[in-house]
Short mmCIF file of C-alpha atoms in Angstrom, two decimals:
data_model
loop_
_atom_site.label_atom_id
_atom_site.label_comp_id
_atom_site.label_asym_id
_atom_site.label_seq_id
_atom_site.Cartn_x
_atom_site.Cartn_y
_atom_site.Cartn_z
CA MET V 1 24.58 -16.74 -17.75
CA GLU V 2 24.47 -15.50 -21.35
CA PHE V 3 21.78 -16.51 -23.82
CA GLY V 4 22.31 -19.15 -26.43
CA SER V 5 20.96 -19.20 -29.98
CA SER V 6 17.52 -20.16 -28.66
CA GLU V 7 16.94 -16.53 -27.60
CA SER V 8 16.23 -15.52 -31.20
CA GLU V 9 13.49 -18.15 -31.34
CA LEU V 10 11.41 -16.60 -28.56
CA SER V 11 8.01 -15.09 -29.24
CA PHE V 12 6.34 -12.44 -27.09
CA GLU V 13 2.79 -11.42 -26.26
CA THR V 14 0.87 -9.12 -23.95
CA ILE V 15 -1.92 -10.79 -21.99
CA GLU V 16 -4.82 -8.93 -20.42
CA THR V 17 -5.72 -11.08 -17.44
CA ALA V 18 -9.43 -10.22 -17.34
CA ARG V 19 -9.88 -11.56 -20.86
CA SER V 20 -7.51 -14.50 -20.82
CA PRO V 21 -8.32 -16.96 -18.00
CA ARG V 22 -6.65 -19.86 -19.80
CA ALA V 23 -3.41 -17.92 -20.28
CA VAL V 24 -3.52 -16.77 -16.64
CA ALA V 25 -3.80 -20.40 -15.52
CA GLU V 26 -0.74 -21.20 -17.65
CA ILE V 27 1.18 -18.25 -16.14
CA THR V 28 0.16 -19.38 -12.65
CA ARG V 29 1.66 -22.82 -13.28
CA PHE V 30 4.84 -21.27 -14.66
CA LEU V 31 5.23 -19.00 -11.63
CA ASP V 32 4.61 -21.94 -9.34
CA ASP V 33 7.46 -23.80 -11.04
CA CYS V 34 9.62 -20.74 -10.34
CA ASP V 35 8.54 -20.84 -6.67
CA LEU V 36 6.55 -17.63 -7.00
CA ASN V 37 2.93 -16.70 -6.36
CA ILE V 38 0.71 -14.94 -8.86
CA ASP V 39 -0.92 -11.70 -7.72
CA SER V 40 -4.64 -11.38 -8.40
CA GLY V 41 -4.32 -7.62 -8.92
CA ILE V 42 -2.18 -7.86 -12.04
CA ALA V 43 -3.99 -6.43 -15.07
CA PHE V 44 -1.40 -7.27 -17.75
CA PHE V 45 1.35 -9.82 -18.24
CA PHE V 46 4.11 -9.69 -20.82
CA VAL V 47 5.08 -13.25 -21.69
CA ALA V 48 7.97 -14.89 -23.55
CA ARG V 49 7.48 -18.34 -25.15
CA ASN V 50 9.96 -20.76 -26.65
CA ARG V 51 9.56 -22.27 -30.11
CA HIS V 52 7.30 -24.97 -28.64
CA GLY V 53 4.90 -22.37 -27.21
CA ARG V 54 5.92 -22.98 -23.60
CA ILE V 55 6.20 -19.93 -21.31
CA VAL V 56 9.84 -19.28 -20.38
CA GLY V 57 9.52 -15.78 -18.94
CA CYS V 58 6.92 -13.30 -17.73
CA SER V 59 6.42 -9.98 -16.00
CA GLY V 60 3.24 -8.40 -14.67
CA VAL V 61 1.98 -4.94 -13.84
CA ASP V 62 -0.69 -3.84 -11.37
CA LYS V 63 -1.26 -0.14 -11.96
CA ASN V 64 2.16 1.34 -11.13
CA VAL V 65 3.67 -1.78 -9.56
CA ILE V 66 5.77 -4.28 -11.49
CA LYS V 67 5.37 -7.81 -10.14
CA CYS V 68 5.96 -11.46 -10.92
CA VAL V 69 9.10 -11.13 -13.00
CA ALA V 70 10.24 -14.70 -13.63
CA ILE V 71 12.45 -16.51 -16.15
CA SER V 72 13.11 -20.19 -16.73
CA GLU V 73 16.59 -21.20 -15.62
CA GLU V 74 17.82 -21.98 -19.13
CA PHE V 75 16.97 -18.44 -20.31
CA ARG V 76 18.18 -16.44 -17.32
CA GLY V 77 20.40 -13.52 -18.20
CA ALA V 78 20.31 -9.75 -18.52
CA SER V 79 18.84 -9.55 -22.03
CA LEU V 80 15.49 -11.32 -21.57
CA ALA V 81 14.97 -9.88 -18.08
CA LEU V 82 15.54 -6.37 -19.41
CA THR V 83 13.02 -7.00 -22.20
CA LEU V 84 10.39 -8.27 -19.76
CA VAL V 85 10.80 -5.26 -17.45
CA SER V 86 10.98 -2.71 -20.28
CA GLU V 87 7.76 -3.95 -21.86
CA VAL V 88 5.67 -3.82 -18.68
CA VAL V 89 7.05 -0.34 -18.02
CA LYS V 90 5.67 0.66 -21.42
CA ILE V 91 2.32 -0.94 -20.61
CA ALA V 92 2.07 0.95 -17.32
CA ILE V 93 2.96 4.27 -18.95
CA GLU V 94 0.43 3.68 -21.74
CA HIS V 95 -2.25 3.34 -19.04
CA GLY V 96 -1.25 6.58 -17.33
CA ASP V 97 1.04 5.32 -14.56
CA SER V 98 4.40 7.06 -14.75
CA HIS V 99 5.79 6.63 -11.22
CA LEU V 100 6.65 2.96 -11.04
CA PHE V 101 7.63 0.57 -8.25
CA LEU V 102 9.17 -2.87 -8.46
CA TYR V 103 9.53 -5.69 -5.93
CA THR V 104 12.27 -8.25 -5.99
CA LYS V 105 14.20 -10.53 -3.71
CA PRO V 106 17.21 -8.76 -2.17
CA GLU V 107 19.71 -10.81 -4.19
CA ASN V 108 18.25 -9.37 -7.43
CA THR V 109 18.53 -5.72 -6.41
CA GLU V 110 21.75 -5.05 -8.29
CA PHE V 111 20.34 -6.32 -11.56
CA PHE V 112 17.21 -4.19 -11.36
CA GLN V 113 19.35 -1.16 -10.60
CA SER V 114 20.85 -1.72 -14.04
CA CYS V 115 17.26 -1.56 -15.38
CA GLY V 116 16.79 1.94 -13.95
CA PHE V 117 15.25 1.17 -10.56
CA TYR V 118 16.49 2.47 -7.20
CA PRO V 119 16.15 0.77 -3.78
CA LEU V 120 13.73 2.23 -1.22
CA VAL V 121 13.65 -0.28 1.62
CA GLU V 122 14.59 -3.88 2.24
CA VAL V 123 12.91 -6.39 4.48
CA PRO V 124 16.01 -8.48 5.22
CA GLY V 125 15.88 -11.86 3.57
CA TYR V 126 12.43 -11.26 2.05
CA VAL V 127 12.03 -8.33 -0.34
CA THR V 128 13.54 -5.14 -1.71
CA VAL V 129 11.20 -2.35 -2.84
CA MET V 130 12.49 -0.18 -5.68
CA GLU V 131 11.20 2.80 -7.64
CA ASP V 132 12.04 4.13 -11.09
CA THR V 133 13.55 7.44 -9.97
CA PRO V 134 16.48 8.34 -7.71
CA VAL V 135 14.72 11.46 -6.44
CA GLY V 136 11.09 10.37 -5.90
CA ILE V 137 11.17 9.72 -2.17
CA ARG V 138 13.56 12.65 -1.62
CA LYS V 139 11.20 15.10 -3.31
CA TYR V 140 8.27 13.78 -1.32
CA CYS V 141 10.15 14.16 1.95
CA GLN V 142 11.20 17.68 1.01
CA SER V 143 7.55 18.57 0.53
CA LEU V 144 6.84 17.23 4.02
CA GLU V 145 9.78 19.07 5.57
CA ALA V 146 8.27 22.36 4.42
CA LEU V 147 5.33 21.63 6.76
CA ARG V 148 7.42 20.53 9.72
CA HIS V 149 6.55 21.94 13.13
CA PRO V 150 9.77 23.35 14.61
CA GLU V 151 9.87 21.56 17.96
CA GLY V 152 8.08 19.59 20.65
CA LYS V 153 6.47 16.17 20.77
CA ILE V 154 5.34 15.30 17.24
CA GLY V 155 2.85 12.53 16.49
CA GLY V 156 1.38 10.90 13.42
CA ILE V 157 -1.76 8.99 12.44
CA VAL V 158 -2.47 7.20 9.18
CA MET V 159 -6.17 6.65 8.53
CA ASN V 160 -8.28 5.38 5.66
CA ALA V 161 -11.50 6.88 7.09
CA ASN V 162 -13.88 4.89 4.91
CA PRO V 163 -15.82 6.93 5.99
CA PHE V 164 -14.77 9.33 8.76
CA THR V 165 -16.51 8.48 12.05
CA TYR V 166 -16.64 9.68 15.63
CA GLY V 167 -14.06 6.98 16.26
CA HIS V 168 -11.56 8.69 13.96
CA ARG V 169 -12.34 12.01 15.62
CA TYR V 170 -11.78 10.55 19.08
CA LEU V 171 -8.45 8.99 18.08
CA ALA V 172 -7.20 12.30 16.69
CA GLU V 173 -8.45 14.24 19.73
CA GLN V 174 -6.70 11.93 22.17
CA ALA V 175 -3.48 11.94 20.14
CA ALA V 176 -3.52 15.73 19.77
CA LYS V 177 -3.82 16.11 23.56
CA GLN V 178 -0.58 14.16 23.94
CA CYS V 179 1.35 16.09 21.27
CA ASP V 180 2.60 19.55 20.51
CA TRP V 181 1.71 18.82 16.90
CA LEU V 182 -0.09 15.96 15.16
CA TYR V 183 0.01 15.00 11.49
CA VAL V 184 -2.90 12.98 10.11
CA PHE V 185 -2.33 11.24 6.77
CA VAL V 186 -5.31 10.09 4.69
CA VAL V 187 -4.68 6.93 2.65
CA SER V 188 -4.81 7.95 -1.02
CA GLU V 189 -5.39 4.53 -2.60
CA ASP V 190 -8.78 4.64 -4.32
CA ALA V 191 -9.86 1.12 -3.47
CA SER V 192 -12.53 1.86 -0.85
CA MET V 193 -16.30 2.38 -0.84
CA PHE V 194 -15.73 6.12 -0.38
CA SER V 195 -13.47 7.87 -2.87
CA TYR V 196 -10.18 9.39 -1.78
CA LYS V 197 -11.51 12.85 -2.61
CA ASP V 198 -14.50 12.36 -0.31
CA ARG V 199 -12.49 10.71 2.47
CA LEU V 200 -9.92 13.51 2.49
CA ALA V 201 -12.65 16.15 2.58
CA LEU V 202 -14.45 14.41 5.45
CA VAL V 203 -11.27 14.12 7.52
CA ARG V 204 -10.50 17.79 7.00
CA LEU V 205 -14.02 18.78 8.01
CA GLY V 206 -14.07 16.40 10.96
CA LEU V 207 -10.76 17.63 12.40
CA ALA V 208 -11.09 21.30 11.52
CA GLY V 209 -11.57 22.36 15.16
CA LEU V 210 -8.31 20.84 16.45
CA PRO V 211 -5.71 23.63 16.63
CA ASN V 212 -2.54 21.53 16.59
CA VAL V 213 -3.42 19.13 13.78
CA THR V 214 -2.37 19.13 10.13
CA VAL V 215 -4.24 16.85 7.72
CA LEU V 216 -1.96 15.64 4.92
CA GLU V 217 -2.72 13.91 1.65
CA GLY V 218 -1.53 10.35 1.31
CA SER V 219 0.88 9.10 -1.33
CA ASP V 220 2.18 6.00 -3.08
CA TYR V 221 4.65 5.67 -0.21
CA MET V 222 2.01 4.95 2.42
CA VAL V 223 -0.58 2.15 2.70
CA SER V 224 -0.95 1.73 -1.06
CA LYS V 225 -0.70 -1.06 -3.58
CA ALA V 226 2.89 0.02 -4.02
CA THR V 227 3.73 -0.98 -0.45
CA PHE V 228 2.30 -4.52 -0.28
CA PRO V 229 4.62 -7.09 -1.88
CA SER V 230 2.65 -10.25 -1.17
CA TYR V 231 2.89 -11.64 -4.68
CA PHE V 232 6.14 -13.59 -4.66
CA LEU V 233 6.43 -15.18 -1.21
CA LYS V 234 4.82 -18.58 -0.84
CA GLU V 235 4.84 -18.98 2.93
CA SER V 236 1.72 -17.39 4.41
CA ASP V 237 3.47 -16.20 7.57
CA THR V 238 6.28 -14.68 5.53
CA VAL V 239 3.78 -12.93 3.29
CA ALA V 240 2.00 -11.41 6.27
CA GLN V 241 5.29 -10.26 7.75
CA ALA V 242 6.64 -8.65 4.57
CA LYS V 243 3.25 -7.15 3.71
CA THR V 244 3.27 -4.77 6.66
CA ALA V 245 7.04 -4.40 7.04
CA VAL V 246 7.52 -2.56 3.74
CA ASP V 247 4.93 0.07 4.54
CA LEU V 248 6.16 0.58 8.10
CA LEU V 249 9.83 0.74 7.13
CA ILE V 250 9.13 3.46 4.55
CA PHE V 251 7.31 5.40 7.25
CA ARG V 252 10.15 4.96 9.75
CA GLN V 253 13.05 5.63 7.38
CA TYR V 254 11.63 8.52 5.34
CA ILE V 255 8.29 10.00 6.35
CA ALA V 256 8.73 10.21 10.12
CA PRO V 257 12.20 11.83 9.99
CA ALA V 258 10.98 14.40 7.46
CA LEU V 259 8.35 15.64 9.91
CA GLY V 260 10.08 14.80 13.17
CA ILE V 261 7.42 12.23 14.08
CA ALA V 262 8.47 10.22 17.12
CA HIS V 263 5.06 8.80 18.10
CA ARG V 264 2.55 6.94 15.94
CA PHE V 265 -0.98 6.71 17.28
CA VAL V 266 -3.41 3.93 16.44
CA GLY V 267 -6.80 2.83 17.69
CA THR V 268 -7.38 -0.67 18.99
CA GLU V 269 -8.83 -3.00 16.36
CA PRO V 270 -11.42 -5.51 17.64
CA PHE V 271 -13.02 -6.28 14.26
CA CYS V 272 -10.61 -6.50 11.31
CA LYS V 273 -7.86 -9.14 11.49
CA VAL V 274 -5.78 -7.46 8.78
CA THR V 275 -5.77 -4.10 10.58
CA SER V 276 -5.13 -5.82 13.90
CA LYS V 277 -2.09 -7.58 12.42
CA TYR V 278 -0.84 -4.28 11.01
CA ASN V 279 -1.17 -2.66 14.44
CA ASP V 280 0.74 -5.52 16.07
CA ASP V 281 3.54 -5.28 13.50
CA MET V 282 4.00 -1.57 14.22
CA TRP V 283 5.56 -2.37 17.57
CA TYR V 284 8.39 -4.30 15.94
CA TRP V 285 9.08 -2.49 12.67
CA LEU V 286 8.67 1.05 13.99
CA ARG V 287 10.39 0.63 17.33
CA THR V 288 12.50 -2.48 17.92
CA ALA V 289 13.64 -3.74 14.49
CA PRO V 290 17.32 -3.00 13.81
CA ASN V 291 17.36 0.12 11.67
CA PRO V 292 19.52 3.24 11.28
CA ALA V 293 16.40 5.43 11.50
CA PRO V 294 15.25 6.61 14.94
CA PRO V 295 12.70 4.37 16.68
CA ILE V 296 9.06 5.47 16.80
CA THR V 297 6.92 4.93 19.87
CA VAL V 298 3.58 3.25 19.12
CA VAL V 299 0.68 4.55 21.20
CA GLU V 300 -2.48 2.42 21.10
CA ILE V 301 -5.68 4.20 22.14
CA PRO V 302 -8.82 2.20 23.07
CA ARG V 303 -11.69 2.78 20.65
CA VAL V 304 -14.53 5.01 21.71
CA GLU V 305 -17.92 3.29 21.99
CA SER V 306 -21.29 4.36 20.66
CA ASN V 307 -24.42 4.76 22.80
CA HIS V 308 -25.03 1.05 22.29
CA GLY V 309 -21.77 0.11 24.04
CA ARG V 310 -20.08 -1.12 20.87
CA ALA V 311 -16.77 0.21 19.53
CA ILE V 312 -17.42 2.59 16.64
CA SER V 313 -16.16 1.33 13.29
CA ALA V 314 -16.33 2.48 9.70
CA SER V 315 -17.24 -1.07 8.69
CA GLU V 316 -20.46 -0.80 10.71
CA VAL V 317 -21.28 2.46 8.94
CA ARG V 318 -20.79 0.80 5.55
CA ALA V 319 -22.99 -2.09 6.66
CA LEU V 320 -25.76 0.35 7.68
CA ILE V 321 -25.56 2.02 4.27
CA LYS V 322 -25.94 -1.32 2.51
CA ALA V 323 -28.85 -2.19 4.80
CA LYS V 324 -30.48 1.23 4.12
CA ASP V 325 -30.51 1.86 7.87
CA PHE V 326 -29.66 5.58 7.78
CA ASP V 327 -31.35 6.49 11.06
CA ARG V 328 -28.56 4.86 13.11
CA LEU V 329 -25.80 6.92 11.53
CA LYS V 330 -26.15 9.81 13.97
CA ASN V 331 -24.54 7.81 16.78
CA LEU V 332 -21.55 6.91 14.63
CA VAL V 333 -20.58 9.78 12.33
CA PRO V 334 -20.31 13.58 12.42
CA GLN V 335 -22.88 15.69 10.57
CA SER V 336 -20.55 16.25 7.60
CA THR V 337 -20.19 12.50 7.06
CA GLU V 338 -23.91 11.90 7.50
CA ASP V 339 -24.72 14.64 4.97
CA LEU V 340 -22.43 13.11 2.37
CA ILE V 341 -23.84 9.62 2.92
CA LEU V 342 -27.42 10.80 2.56
CA ALA V 343 -26.59 12.84 -0.55
CA LYS V 344 -24.73 10.03 -2.29
CA TYR V 345 -26.33 6.82 -1.09
CA LYS V 346 -29.85 7.27 0.24
CA ASP V 347 -31.66 7.63 -3.09
CA ILE V 348 -29.51 4.96 -4.70
CA ALA V 349 -30.17 2.50 -1.89
CA ALA V 350 -33.88 3.19 -1.66
#
């Protein structure tokens, strides 16, 4: 559909969500009319209004992820959509995010390719994930291939380690015993109590004694804001399904083949429902879902327990820090983690 003369009558504005609750409420209603959900993480919206001041198009950006691109039916066409996407790209770049991702329904993939985005993975019938470079994932995989162990049974673990505990150590030890080589990825998203820099350092210190383990930095392609497209699907079960599928499909189609990973190890999750759901979804998306990439065997290892007979968890460690109960840390974390906690949190919490 091409635009009519009304296109020239549109006005545009950039809205910072933290400062514009009334405008956000208006955008929320507009997205609802378009059968889309607003994402609470969006920092900026670029909005088009008609001559009566009514919103007829919008696009949002959350760090390096473009979300919530929507246009009223009477204004749908390449011109306005391209403007909406181009402007949020500029906003993201102005705020220091140059590697951009975009989520859309599969039927819109071709259009966004014309906007300079390239498909990464598709969750059939739900979502296509795209990035703004044709070589981004290829370059990342090439960097992984340079670290590839030549042969044998290769395993992988992805951990947040917020912070690193004896539980993480036990999981890696048990996985390493079952593998010729084990790769441990540390989630790079800086949205946890402990910074990525600290978490990565603690994992490296905690696993330093394991001879067949390589600790790898995380990336935007793994358990990051760029791999969770929950913003546009209304049905809660569909959201939960697509949320984990994107991340797991990227791992199966790109990351695992680059390193020869055929087994993914995970600890049982008795506490967090989100992590438990993610673990459950691994069995389908990594192994049984139809996919040209080789299947990956999921190996679930029971969590190790502390002296008190309770499964060790990073969430308990964080709770102890908030409660200023530092004496109980010794049963849960290695010395390197305890040292960092005491150095960074004891005086502050006191």
